[in-house]
XYZ file of C-alpha atoms in Angstrom:
780
model
C -93.827 101.433 95.143
C -92.329 103.840 92.610
C -93.763 103.475 89.170
C -91.155 105.704 87.485
C -88.262 106.267 89.838
C -85.715 108.947 88.957
C -82.417 107.781 87.576
C -79.504 107.686 89.981
C -76.329 109.026 88.449
C -74.397 106.138 86.904
C -75.637 103.510 89.317
C -79.287 102.837 89.816
C -81.512 103.735 86.892
C -84.834 102.621 85.540
C -84.706 100.192 82.661
C -86.761 100.978 79.586
C -87.818 98.166 77.338
C -86.893 98.537 73.714
C -87.690 96.288 70.776
C -84.753 96.150 68.415
C -83.925 93.906 65.500
C -80.676 92.824 67.136
C -79.399 89.833 68.991
C -78.465 91.210 72.446
C -75.640 89.141 73.892
C -74.638 89.487 77.577
C -71.058 89.418 78.723
C -71.355 85.677 79.264
C -72.808 85.114 75.793
C -76.117 84.039 77.377
C -79.371 83.278 75.558
C -82.750 82.881 77.297
C -86.202 81.836 76.135
C -87.758 85.040 77.534
C -89.088 87.666 75.124
C -87.078 90.758 74.282
C -89.912 93.046 75.293
C -90.587 93.371 79.000
C -88.376 93.847 81.983
C -86.108 91.160 83.325
C -86.034 90.742 87.088
C -83.261 88.131 87.335
C -82.262 84.740 86.083
C -84.801 82.138 85.030
C -84.479 80.463 88.426
C -84.628 83.656 90.444
C -87.663 84.531 92.489
C -87.989 86.569 95.648
C -88.343 84.060 98.436
C -91.025 84.328 101.070
C -91.028 83.025 104.585
C -93.077 83.056 107.756
C -92.184 86.649 108.579
C -93.346 87.762 105.126
C -96.758 86.220 105.808
C -96.970 87.902 109.182
C -95.771 91.319 108.049
C -97.412 91.723 104.699
C -98.904 88.822 102.814
C -96.646 87.777 99.967
C -94.043 90.463 100.549
C -90.663 89.569 101.995
C -89.534 90.587 105.450
C -87.617 93.460 103.985
C -90.753 94.605 102.107
C -92.587 94.714 105.399
C -89.865 96.753 107.006
C -89.354 99.082 104.056
C -93.042 99.966 104.053
C -92.912 101.188 107.643
C -92.227 104.844 108.080
C -91.289 104.411 111.713
C -88.413 101.991 111.128
C -85.082 103.544 112.030
C -86.759 106.894 112.681
C -85.821 109.161 115.554
C -85.663 106.905 118.627
C -86.997 109.666 120.829
C -90.275 109.657 118.953
C -92.957 107.410 120.369
C -91.869 107.878 124.004
C -94.128 109.193 126.694
C -93.223 111.379 129.613
C -92.000 108.378 131.592
C -89.526 107.562 128.788
C -91.358 104.313 128.047
C -92.442 102.990 124.702
C -95.920 103.793 123.537
C -98.318 100.933 124.263
C -97.625 98.092 121.879
C -101.276 97.091 122.064
C -102.412 100.279 120.346
C -99.975 99.706 117.475
C -101.104 96.087 117.105
C -104.710 97.243 117.080
C -103.910 99.765 114.354
C -102.120 97.157 112.270
C -104.723 94.437 112.844
C -102.269 92.082 114.532
C -104.156 91.647 117.802
C -106.903 89.071 118.402
C -106.072 85.941 116.455
C -102.495 87.002 115.706
C -100.913 85.036 118.596
C -102.738 81.883 117.545
C -101.849 82.500 113.918
C -98.240 83.121 114.873
C -98.180 79.895 116.882
C -99.710 77.876 114.027
C -97.430 79.375 111.417
C -94.386 78.876 113.635
C -95.347 75.247 114.186
C -95.882 74.764 110.462
C -92.547 76.390 109.683
C -90.663 74.289 112.219
C -92.335 71.095 110.995
C -91.579 71.865 107.361
C -88.006 72.787 108.204
C -87.673 69.587 110.226
C -88.706 67.373 107.307
C -86.585 69.321 104.852
C -83.578 68.671 107.052
C -84.485 64.974 107.176
C -84.647 64.901 103.392
C -81.323 66.697 103.127
C -79.596 64.344 105.584
C -80.908 60.770 105.073
C -78.496 59.547 107.736
C -80.834 61.088 110.324
C -83.651 58.843 109.104
C -81.398 55.788 109.114
C -80.065 56.464 112.608
C -83.553 57.239 113.927
C -84.922 54.033 112.441
C -81.960 52.156 113.905
C -82.740 53.650 117.326
C -86.388 52.696 116.905
C -85.456 49.153 115.915
C -82.903 48.815 118.712
C -85.150 50.205 121.444
C -88.146 48.300 120.127
C -86.087 45.105 119.902
C -84.656 45.447 123.398
C -88.033 46.425 124.797
C -89.793 43.538 123.102
C -87.062 41.176 124.291
C -87.550 42.375 127.874
C -91.338 42.213 127.628
C -91.217 38.804 125.973
C -88.814 37.503 128.604
C -91.083 38.745 131.355
C -94.105 37.296 129.571
C -92.434 33.899 129.182
C -91.457 33.948 132.847
C -95.001 34.874 133.811
C -96.499 32.167 131.586
C -94.074 29.593 132.939
C -94.954 30.524 136.515
C -98.659 30.342 135.746
C -98.347 26.995 134.007
C -96.200 25.623 136.827
C -98.798 26.838 139.296
C -101.549 25.220 137.249
C -99.646 21.934 137.074
C -98.917 22.006 140.793
C -102.512 22.739 141.766
C -103.827 20.202 139.252
C -101.487 17.479 140.493
C -102.125 18.341 144.116
C -105.901 18.241 143.627
C -105.846 15.020 141.629
C -103.548 13.336 144.145
C -105.790 14.466 146.983
C -108.877 12.917 145.401
C -107.035 9.743 144.438
C -105.772 9.305 147.982
C -109.105 10.155 149.567
C -110.897 7.877 147.155
C -108.506 5.079 147.973
C -108.927 5.697 151.712
C -112.693 5.645 151.315
C -112.561 2.194 149.747
C -110.632 0.609 152.626
C -113.805 -0.065 154.661
C -115.131 -2.161 151.794
C -112.123 -4.472 151.997
C -112.490 -4.608 155.764
C -116.185 -5.437 155.415
C -115.433 -8.255 153.014
C -112.932 -9.785 155.426
C -115.324 -9.422 158.354
C -118.178 -11.124 156.461
C -115.995 -14.042 155.377
C -114.307 -14.692 158.726
C -116.936 -13.662 161.297
C -119.411 -16.411 160.344
C -122.360 -14.152 161.196
C -123.863 -14.434 157.742
C -122.761 -17.919 156.561
C -126.328 -19.265 156.661
C -127.867 -16.531 154.569
C -126.964 -18.012 151.116
C -128.502 -21.346 152.005
C -131.604 -19.735 153.428
C -132.113 -17.608 150.347
C -131.288 -20.465 147.969
C -130.824 -20.504 144.246
C -133.397 -19.189 141.851
C -136.362 -19.785 141.802
C -136.444 -20.483 145.555
C -138.348 -17.838 147.553
C -139.427 -16.180 144.337
C -141.846 -13.391 145.077
C -142.274 -11.559 141.756
C -140.674 -11.050 138.361
C -140.326 -8.025 136.094
C -140.989 -5.542 138.850
C -140.471 -1.989 137.480
C -137.862 0.112 139.287
C -135.686 3.094 138.269
C -133.581 2.163 135.277
C -135.286 -1.186 134.450
C -137.096 -4.259 135.819
C -136.117 -6.617 138.632
C -136.802 -10.135 139.826
C -137.752 -10.013 143.538
C -137.121 -12.792 146.083
C -139.032 -13.083 149.378
C -136.412 -12.574 152.100
C -138.808 -11.975 154.967
C -137.858 -14.063 157.989
C -134.324 -14.406 156.592
C -132.767 -10.964 156.329
C -134.912 -9.294 158.968
C -133.897 -11.542 161.861
C -132.915 -9.369 164.846
C -129.665 -11.229 165.372
C -128.709 -10.791 161.744
C -129.588 -7.086 161.820
C -127.687 -6.547 165.083
C -124.594 -8.267 163.757
C -124.796 -6.260 160.525
C -125.148 -2.958 162.358
C -122.360 -3.738 164.808
C -119.980 -4.782 162.061
C -120.606 -1.768 159.775
C -120.580 0.772 162.616
C -117.292 -0.485 163.955
C -115.625 -0.433 160.535
C -116.963 3.035 159.730
C -115.840 4.471 163.061
C -112.376 2.996 162.753
C -111.775 4.696 159.409
C -113.404 8.033 160.307
C -115.495 8.152 157.172
C -118.771 9.336 158.656
C -120.447 11.613 156.148
C -118.498 10.217 153.204
C -119.713 6.586 153.237
C -123.442 6.860 153.822
C -124.746 3.390 152.798
C -123.636 -0.266 152.892
C -125.412 -3.230 151.236
C -124.957 -7.021 151.427
C -126.041 -9.321 148.566
C -125.908 -13.069 149.492
C -126.582 -15.199 146.386
C -126.609 -11.796 144.568
C -129.889 -10.974 146.331
C -130.275 -7.579 148.089
C -130.563 -8.733 151.694
C -129.156 -6.167 154.128
C -128.429 -2.456 154.027
C -127.097 0.120 156.472
C -127.780 3.830 156.186
C -128.410 6.692 158.530
C -127.017 4.612 161.417
C -129.710 1.946 161.014
C -129.517 -1.648 159.811
C -132.520 -2.927 157.842
C -133.692 -5.498 155.371
C -133.083 -4.645 151.711
C -135.420 -4.946 148.695
C -134.780 -8.630 147.883
C -133.772 -7.880 144.296
C -132.055 -10.845 142.563
C -129.310 -9.302 140.439
C -128.465 -12.662 138.806
C -131.942 -13.045 137.314
C -133.096 -9.412 136.947
C -133.147 -7.900 133.467
C -132.083 -4.508 134.889
C -129.227 -3.317 132.608
C -127.114 -1.848 135.363
C -127.312 -4.568 138.009
C -127.047 -7.351 135.466
C -123.834 -5.756 134.147
C -122.435 -5.432 137.678
C -122.723 -9.159 138.487
C -121.398 -10.083 135.050
C -118.349 -7.856 135.565
C -117.424 -8.992 139.063
C -118.367 -12.688 138.866
C -118.403 -13.809 135.251
C -115.594 -11.605 133.906
C -113.609 -11.646 137.181
C -113.118 -7.866 137.468
C -109.730 -6.982 138.950
C -109.857 -4.814 142.031
C -112.829 -2.774 143.098
C -115.719 -2.305 140.792
C -116.465 1.430 140.950
C -119.271 3.243 139.210
C -120.204 6.904 139.195
C -120.634 9.572 139.965
C -124.408 9.635 139.650
C -127.071 11.549 141.514
C -128.889 10.095 144.478
C -131.570 11.385 146.825
C -130.147 11.829 150.316
C -131.871 13.098 153.475
C -130.203 16.493 153.056
C -130.790 16.688 149.312
C -129.512 15.404 145.999
C -125.785 14.566 145.869
C -123.252 13.029 143.503
C -122.286 9.548 144.670
C -120.098 6.603 143.722
C -121.087 2.980 144.263
C -118.373 0.363 144.693
C -118.802 -3.414 144.503
C -116.559 -6.248 145.626
C -117.396 -9.988 145.126
C -117.555 -12.580 147.933
C -116.507 -16.164 147.218
C -116.892 -19.458 149.076
C -114.234 -22.122 149.544
C -116.645 -25.079 149.255
C -115.167 -28.153 147.547
C -116.252 -31.673 146.799
C -119.922 -32.611 146.637
C -121.061 -29.402 148.354
C -119.368 -27.244 145.726
C -122.354 -27.615 143.439
C -124.513 -25.945 146.086
C -122.567 -22.671 145.531
C -123.085 -22.590 141.784
C -125.115 -19.562 140.841
C -126.629 -18.901 137.449
C -125.364 -15.344 136.800
C -127.380 -13.926 133.941
C -127.438 -17.351 132.268
C -123.830 -18.279 133.072
C -123.217 -20.818 135.864
C -120.517 -19.561 138.224
C -119.111 -21.763 140.992
C -118.260 -20.657 144.548
C -120.358 -17.526 144.367
C -121.281 -16.317 147.867
C -122.481 -12.930 146.633
C -121.070 -9.424 146.899
C -121.093 -6.360 149.136
C -121.026 -2.689 148.251
C -120.941 0.825 149.646
C -121.953 4.317 148.520
C -119.494 7.224 148.616
C -120.786 10.798 148.884
C -118.664 12.447 146.164
C -120.234 15.856 146.733
C -119.133 15.805 150.360
C -115.607 14.798 149.379
C -115.376 17.704 146.923
C -116.661 20.051 149.578
C -114.106 18.916 152.117
C -111.262 19.286 149.578
C -111.885 23.074 149.159
C -110.942 22.575 145.524
C -113.219 25.320 144.237
C -111.750 27.877 146.612
C -108.248 26.730 145.779
C -108.681 27.267 142.039
C -110.501 30.519 142.617
C -107.553 31.784 144.653
C -105.196 31.210 141.734
C -107.782 32.572 139.263
C -107.961 29.376 137.227
C -110.609 27.061 135.860
C -110.475 23.254 136.117
C -112.151 20.082 134.926
C -111.587 16.684 136.573
C -112.705 13.734 134.451
C -112.077 10.053 133.902
C -110.021 9.004 130.893
C -111.966 5.779 130.161
C -115.664 5.761 129.395
C -117.911 3.629 131.634
C -118.498 0.004 130.593
C -121.935 -0.353 132.123
C -124.052 0.038 129.041
C -126.067 3.073 128.238
C -127.566 3.892 131.665
C -126.604 3.906 135.317
C -128.458 2.596 138.367
C -130.948 5.468 138.124
C -131.348 5.242 134.373
C -129.011 8.189 133.564
C -126.663 8.013 130.527
C -123.292 6.677 131.583
C -121.257 9.011 129.290
C -122.180 11.974 131.489
C -120.547 10.222 134.402
C -117.043 10.651 133.014
C -116.988 14.196 134.455
C -116.068 14.148 138.114
C -115.805 17.883 138.960
C -115.577 21.168 137.083
C -115.657 24.928 137.547
C -118.158 27.337 136.039
C -116.158 28.167 132.893
C -114.531 24.764 132.418
C -116.172 24.458 128.993
C -113.868 27.237 127.723
C -110.710 25.262 128.452
C -108.822 23.876 125.476
C -105.345 22.729 124.536
C -104.038 26.285 124.117
C -105.052 27.662 127.514
C -104.783 24.652 129.828
C -102.571 21.820 131.038
C -103.546 18.246 131.872
C -102.286 16.113 134.747
C -103.024 12.373 134.808
C -103.398 10.436 138.063
C -104.054 6.739 138.666
C -106.928 5.956 141.018
C -109.147 3.016 141.961
C -111.602 4.472 139.489
C -109.113 4.325 136.624
C -107.064 7.155 135.113
C -108.194 10.584 136.267
C -107.265 13.673 134.257
C -107.284 17.105 135.823
C -107.348 19.894 133.217
C -106.435 23.297 134.620
C -106.098 26.573 132.759
C -106.924 30.234 132.363
C -109.852 31.425 130.279
C -110.069 34.826 128.633
C -108.715 36.577 125.583
C -105.138 36.664 126.859
C -104.983 33.010 127.943
C -101.727 32.272 129.728
C -100.374 35.686 128.768
C -100.517 38.388 131.438
C -103.194 41.037 131.137
C -100.548 43.759 130.954
C -98.810 42.196 127.951
C -100.694 44.053 125.132
C -100.288 47.341 126.995
C -96.594 46.622 127.533
C -96.050 45.877 123.847
C -97.877 49.076 122.897
C -95.831 51.026 125.443
C -92.586 49.658 124.010
C -93.588 50.637 120.477
C -94.767 54.087 121.555
C -91.652 54.593 123.675
C -89.413 53.500 120.810
C -91.258 55.857 118.486
C -90.862 58.749 120.942
C -87.152 58.019 121.289
C -86.889 57.832 117.504
C -88.527 61.239 117.178
C -86.344 62.688 119.947
C -83.265 61.234 118.260
C -84.332 62.719 114.951
C -85.003 66.101 116.564
C -81.647 66.038 118.337
C -79.815 65.087 115.156
C -81.731 67.709 113.171
C -80.629 70.354 115.680
C -77.080 69.025 115.512
C -76.989 68.983 111.719
C -78.532 72.432 111.533
C -75.799 73.664 113.838
C -73.139 71.874 111.818
C -74.525 73.203 108.558
C -74.564 76.714 109.960
C -70.989 76.444 111.213
C -69.846 74.909 107.915
C -71.336 77.865 106.060
C -69.388 80.200 108.336
C -66.059 78.371 108.535
C -64.149 75.752 106.519
C -64.050 72.211 107.860
C -60.374 72.257 108.688
C -60.793 75.508 110.581
C -63.707 74.052 112.560
C -61.651 71.012 113.563
C -58.747 73.159 114.746
C -61.004 75.497 116.696
C -62.698 72.552 118.376
C -59.253 71.335 119.475
C -58.362 74.786 120.756
C -55.697 75.350 118.086
C -54.879 78.549 116.251
C -56.124 78.569 112.666
C -53.421 79.888 110.327
C -52.994 78.506 106.805
C -50.768 79.564 103.925
C -51.790 79.188 100.280
C -49.297 79.474 97.444
C -51.786 80.706 94.885
C -55.423 81.687 95.127
C -57.668 83.914 93.044
C -59.512 86.637 94.948
C -62.642 88.393 93.692
C -64.124 91.665 94.926
C -67.310 93.394 93.773
C -69.306 96.361 94.994
C -72.247 98.453 93.888
C -71.394 101.493 91.822
C -72.577 104.665 93.556
C -73.683 102.777 96.618
C -72.926 105.588 99.063
C -75.134 108.110 97.320
C -77.921 105.646 96.635
C -77.946 104.304 100.177
C -78.183 107.831 101.530
C -81.476 108.395 99.719
C -83.002 105.067 100.853
C -84.259 103.899 104.213
C -82.001 101.312 105.906
C -84.641 98.612 105.553
C -84.792 99.201 101.811
C -81.024 98.975 101.568
C -81.005 95.740 103.566
C -83.762 94.302 101.395
C -81.919 95.142 98.207
C -78.574 93.762 99.410
C -80.233 90.632 100.807
C -81.882 89.812 97.488
C -78.748 90.564 95.466
C -76.228 88.744 97.605
C -78.504 85.755 98.144
C -78.388 85.136 94.408
C -74.633 85.688 94.353
C -74.326 83.085 97.120
C -76.123 80.606 94.881
C -73.738 81.392 92.045
C -70.748 80.967 94.382
C -71.969 77.533 95.415
C -72.587 76.557 91.789
C -69.095 77.565 90.678
C -67.404 76.030 93.739
C -65.829 79.232 94.998
C -65.607 80.158 98.662
C -67.512 83.189 99.865
C -65.362 85.019 102.394
C -67.538 87.855 103.619
C -69.931 90.650 102.818
C -68.960 94.030 104.244
C -71.474 96.730 103.468
C -71.985 96.517 99.729
C -68.696 94.728 99.050
C -68.774 91.023 98.146
C -65.668 88.801 98.294
C -65.014 85.251 97.116
C -61.862 83.192 96.581
C -60.909 79.980 94.800
C -57.930 77.817 95.666
C -58.658 78.215 99.373
C -59.671 76.783 101.734
C -60.050 73.864 99.296
C -56.764 73.762 97.465
C -56.822 73.574 93.677
C -54.350 74.501 90.981
C -53.950 78.150 90.020
C -55.597 77.640 86.628
C -58.633 75.873 88.091
C -59.075 78.513 90.780
C -58.784 81.389 88.305
C -61.241 79.675 85.930
C -63.829 79.150 88.675
C -63.653 82.755 89.867
C -63.773 84.096 86.298
C -66.870 82.056 85.468
C -68.464 83.173 88.717
C -67.656 86.789 87.862
C -69.172 86.491 84.389
C -72.296 84.835 85.828
C -72.570 87.562 88.483
C -72.282 90.359 85.905
C -74.877 88.602 83.743
C -77.282 88.271 86.673
C -76.853 91.900 87.788
C -77.422 93.109 84.225
C -80.892 91.580 84.348
C -81.706 92.344 87.948
C -83.866 95.239 89.047
C -85.613 96.076 92.290
C -89.364 95.982 92.725
C -89.355 99.757 92.366
C -87.900 99.298 88.871
C -84.358 100.427 89.746
C -81.328 98.736 88.210
C -78.092 98.017 90.008
C -74.647 98.321 88.481
C -71.573 96.709 89.970
C -67.857 96.668 89.273
C -65.573 93.720 89.906
C -61.890 92.941 90.183
C -59.762 89.824 90.424
C -56.184 89.071 91.372
C -54.179 85.889 91.886
C -51.264 85.131 94.146
C -50.232 83.813 97.578
C -52.312 84.536 100.679
C -52.544 83.651 104.343
C -55.901 82.725 105.877
C -57.009 82.101 109.415
C -59.361 82.893 112.264
C -58.560 85.932 114.352
C -59.803 86.020 117.947
C -62.229 83.703 119.703
C -65.518 85.617 119.846
C -67.523 85.670 116.591
C -64.896 83.669 114.638
C -64.509 84.514 110.951
C -62.245 82.987 108.344
C -60.285 85.900 106.925
C -57.658 86.275 104.186
C -54.582 88.470 104.477
C -51.780 89.450 102.140
C -50.807 91.556 99.175
C -52.993 89.525 96.819
C -56.108 90.458 98.797
C -55.168 94.159 98.721
C -54.364 93.978 95.023
C -57.751 92.317 94.249
C -59.485 95.069 96.218
C -57.665 97.700 94.155
C -58.597 95.813 90.979
C -62.210 96.262 92.012
C -61.931 99.887 93.119
C -60.260 100.907 89.828
C -62.620 98.862 87.664
C -65.551 100.246 85.740
C -69.260 99.586 86.035
C -70.361 96.153 84.804
C -66.711 95.298 84.035
C -64.380 92.661 85.434
C -60.780 93.831 85.760
C -58.132 91.181 86.356
C -54.458 91.337 87.163
C -51.755 90.150 84.807
C -51.196 87.006 86.878
C -54.877 86.091 86.630
C -54.801 86.862 82.895
C -51.973 84.381 82.343
C -53.706 81.702 84.408
C -56.884 82.082 82.370
C -54.944 81.817 79.121
C -53.622 78.444 80.292
C -57.101 77.000 80.889
C -57.613 73.859 78.844
C -61.370 73.355 78.588
C -62.473 76.979 78.246
C -61.476 79.936 76.137
C -61.724 83.389 77.689
C -62.030 86.551 75.643
C -59.929 89.169 77.436
C -58.853 92.633 76.291
C -56.026 94.780 77.636
C -57.205 97.893 79.436
C -56.225 101.077 77.578
C -56.687 104.580 78.981
C -55.774 107.448 76.636
C -53.507 105.186 74.633
C -51.705 103.985 77.763
C -51.995 100.357 78.749
C -53.078 99.542 82.294
C -54.197 101.657 85.180
C -52.493 103.596 87.956
C -52.567 101.605 91.228
C -51.754 103.474 94.420
C -48.504 102.159 95.843
C -47.733 100.055 92.753
C -47.674 102.565 89.943
C -48.881 101.787 86.431
C -50.071 98.174 86.217
C -51.097 96.177 83.166
C -54.660 94.862 83.654
C -57.252 93.170 81.484
C -61.014 93.036 81.018
C -62.797 89.674 80.909
C -65.439 89.788 78.208
C -66.805 86.277 77.872
C -65.985 82.560 77.889
C -66.863 79.523 75.840
C -65.536 75.984 75.385
C -63.841 76.934 72.111
C -63.490 79.844 69.727
C -66.169 78.467 67.383
C -68.667 78.771 70.214
C -68.417 82.572 70.003
C -70.459 82.660 66.794
C -73.848 81.395 65.669
C -73.086 78.991 62.851
C -75.342 76.529 61.141
C -75.450 73.475 63.422
C -74.676 75.470 66.589
C -76.811 74.839 69.636
C -78.319 77.207 72.174
C -78.563 75.705 75.626
C -81.807 76.121 77.551
C -82.262 77.770 80.000
C -78.853 79.430 80.327
C -78.706 80.409 76.631
C -75.002 79.785 76.021
C -73.940 78.907 72.485
C -72.030 75.715 71.693
C -70.679 74.543 68.380
C -71.636 71.117 67.105
C -68.369 69.516 68.274
C -68.599 70.934 71.788
C -72.267 70.070 71.988
C -71.420 66.446 71.238
C -68.527 66.522 73.708
C -70.626 67.938 76.569
C -73.848 66.250 75.588
C -74.186 64.404 78.899
C -72.849 67.214 81.083
C -74.079 70.586 82.378
C -73.188 73.758 80.572
C -69.362 74.056 80.783
C -69.540 77.844 80.980
C -72.074 78.424 83.782
C -72.465 74.865 85.122
C -76.262 75.085 84.751
C -78.366 72.022 84.130
C -79.329 71.790 80.461
C -83.036 71.198 79.901
C -82.941 71.465 76.121
C -80.528 72.086 73.223
C -81.976 74.159 70.381
C -80.191 73.957 67.019
C -79.469 77.188 65.086
C -80.690 76.864 61.493
C -80.103 80.422 60.339
C -77.122 81.949 58.587
C -73.798 82.224 60.407
C -73.760 85.287 62.612
C -70.788 86.705 64.456
C -71.648 87.492 68.059
C -69.941 90.651 69.265
C -69.779 92.121 72.720
C -73.013 94.110 72.679
C -75.210 93.306 69.675
C -75.208 92.502 66.001
C -77.642 93.553 63.317
C -79.657 90.722 61.819
C -80.601 91.452 58.232
C -82.155 88.139 57.303
C -83.888 87.519 60.672
C -82.389 84.060 61.170
C -84.429 81.762 63.387
C -83.986 78.752 65.586
C -85.854 75.511 65.265
C -89.457 76.592 64.837
C -90.696 73.343 66.346
C -88.865 74.279 69.524
C -90.606 77.636 69.501
C -87.435 79.747 69.867
C -86.868 82.615 67.394
C -84.215 85.233 66.978
C -86.376 87.764 68.765
C -86.022 85.712 71.931
C -82.212 85.909 71.937
C -81.033 88.245 74.695
């Protein structure tokens, strides 16, 4: 860095700070809150921007700073080559500059950070990308969830249909098998009534208390009254007939293994039984007189209360030769047809109630465990990965205990799987089936956290959301790339030119009146020759970047930058009236001169420019196909260029046509003076002779705004002066002169002071509002 650079002749010179008791007014009549002492490096909003390359090449310096500090940039290309004409090892240079080691990782991280930040900035700049991406997310997520939900509903329906089918099939199987198992009992009843083998047994046993052997004999589940049936029920003929009858019935119905015991109760006394293929005498228990809760309830049900159909009880556990099994016991009453005087012989006192024509009853025992085993129900439900529970709808009516003294409420469950207790209304279905044992309900379902839902459902939902999110991000990235491309093309070409080029058309447009502006750096050739190319590029980049911002603010179209020459137009490609176009370019020119007057390089050098403007008809278009550029052609363009080349440093020279257009502006007043050289008006233009031209000095909303009067206002931060009337008129608007946003309006409370082009002496040191903190010493 140069602390005191030498002055370049007429162009780039160091700026010395001076404290004077004057109000320095720039060509745009601008006032800033900065102090008069100290160097100004640009407008209040200007700051040298940094980017990723600045961080890589030199900390907080810009990319051009990094390049300008390198002595080897743009040096002799033959230097640094070895004998094989190859570049010197890049590794050694990186080692010298400290870029090796973690530099690749740092570069990757910084690049990722830059791309991410740029991505979100683009999203913020174009909200439509966010809306479209969210719409894509919603659409994909909605369609995906619809597909997943449809598949889930289909799966659940199939599973529930399967459960219903298996439940109904299983329940129907047991109902049918149960019904088939009870057929032998009906056959046995018919055989006993019509065979005549056992007609004498009721008379031989007699009514209570005949053949009484003992009372209140303790057995499982209660006490019994025992009758002596020896010599009656153990007669060989009786036993042979009983065995023959039961064996024949059992063989005919192929129920061996299911029906394992038959019993005959003449006069409700346990007389005969058949089990294990043997006929034998029973216990002699008198069910009509025994206080046993189960057997007393059985005879009451079938003989006193006239039970309809078979009287079935169970299942309950019984000890069998091969182990303990669940069994059912079924009872059916036997009646006599005795009438007349002998009818009173068949009256039996059933638990205190006389019942006529009672012969007794017969019963059988069904091995329920064997029936469940033969059904393969457990394997069937295991194959479909379901749990089940088969139970009876009605509760038993036989008191509190069964024949073995077990609680009857436990006997409502007929069969169940291991995890049947986890079944509920939400994860199971119920199928009802009528049976000889009443209404059977088969509950079948799926246990687990997902219930009927498939196991893949949560993963599928998550996949849909993640997939939709990925598509949303990809859509956003694609649109960001597209908008970046569009923004880049729009900055290079006008919209109408882009549309024509996309259609393959030739871009040629004629404009009746535009205002063209040219500016270049005074003494650029000599200054550039003493600077390294990187320094020149850095300087021009910083300068023209700020001019680009001013062009955008004043709504003028930047055409191109060739070397140190800067060109803008108004009235094209966006057509406006001649007055509006001239006003926009003039305000841009004043703002540009004001900025350059404050700008200086980091080495402390100042830059001086000259500018020229001309108005008239032009033709614009794109020439060629490679590297398309929107160019302007015509006499007006040449004239504006000559206005610039014949202008003076930090001056804006305009043609007579532009002068007249500016005079016609309604909302702004321009101070313009005719150019005089040696008493001759105008300037000599090659090919046109002596031409009348004008200098633009400054602009304000009205003539009163050119002076500091009591009640005037200084706008912050631009510093332009506005009279009280104009301040009220533009109170809700930006500054009409430079289009800057107004942060504050400071009222002038000093004496009226005429503002001239350069400065004015202040004798009484007038001051602004002290509460606002702005004094006359802060006026530029």
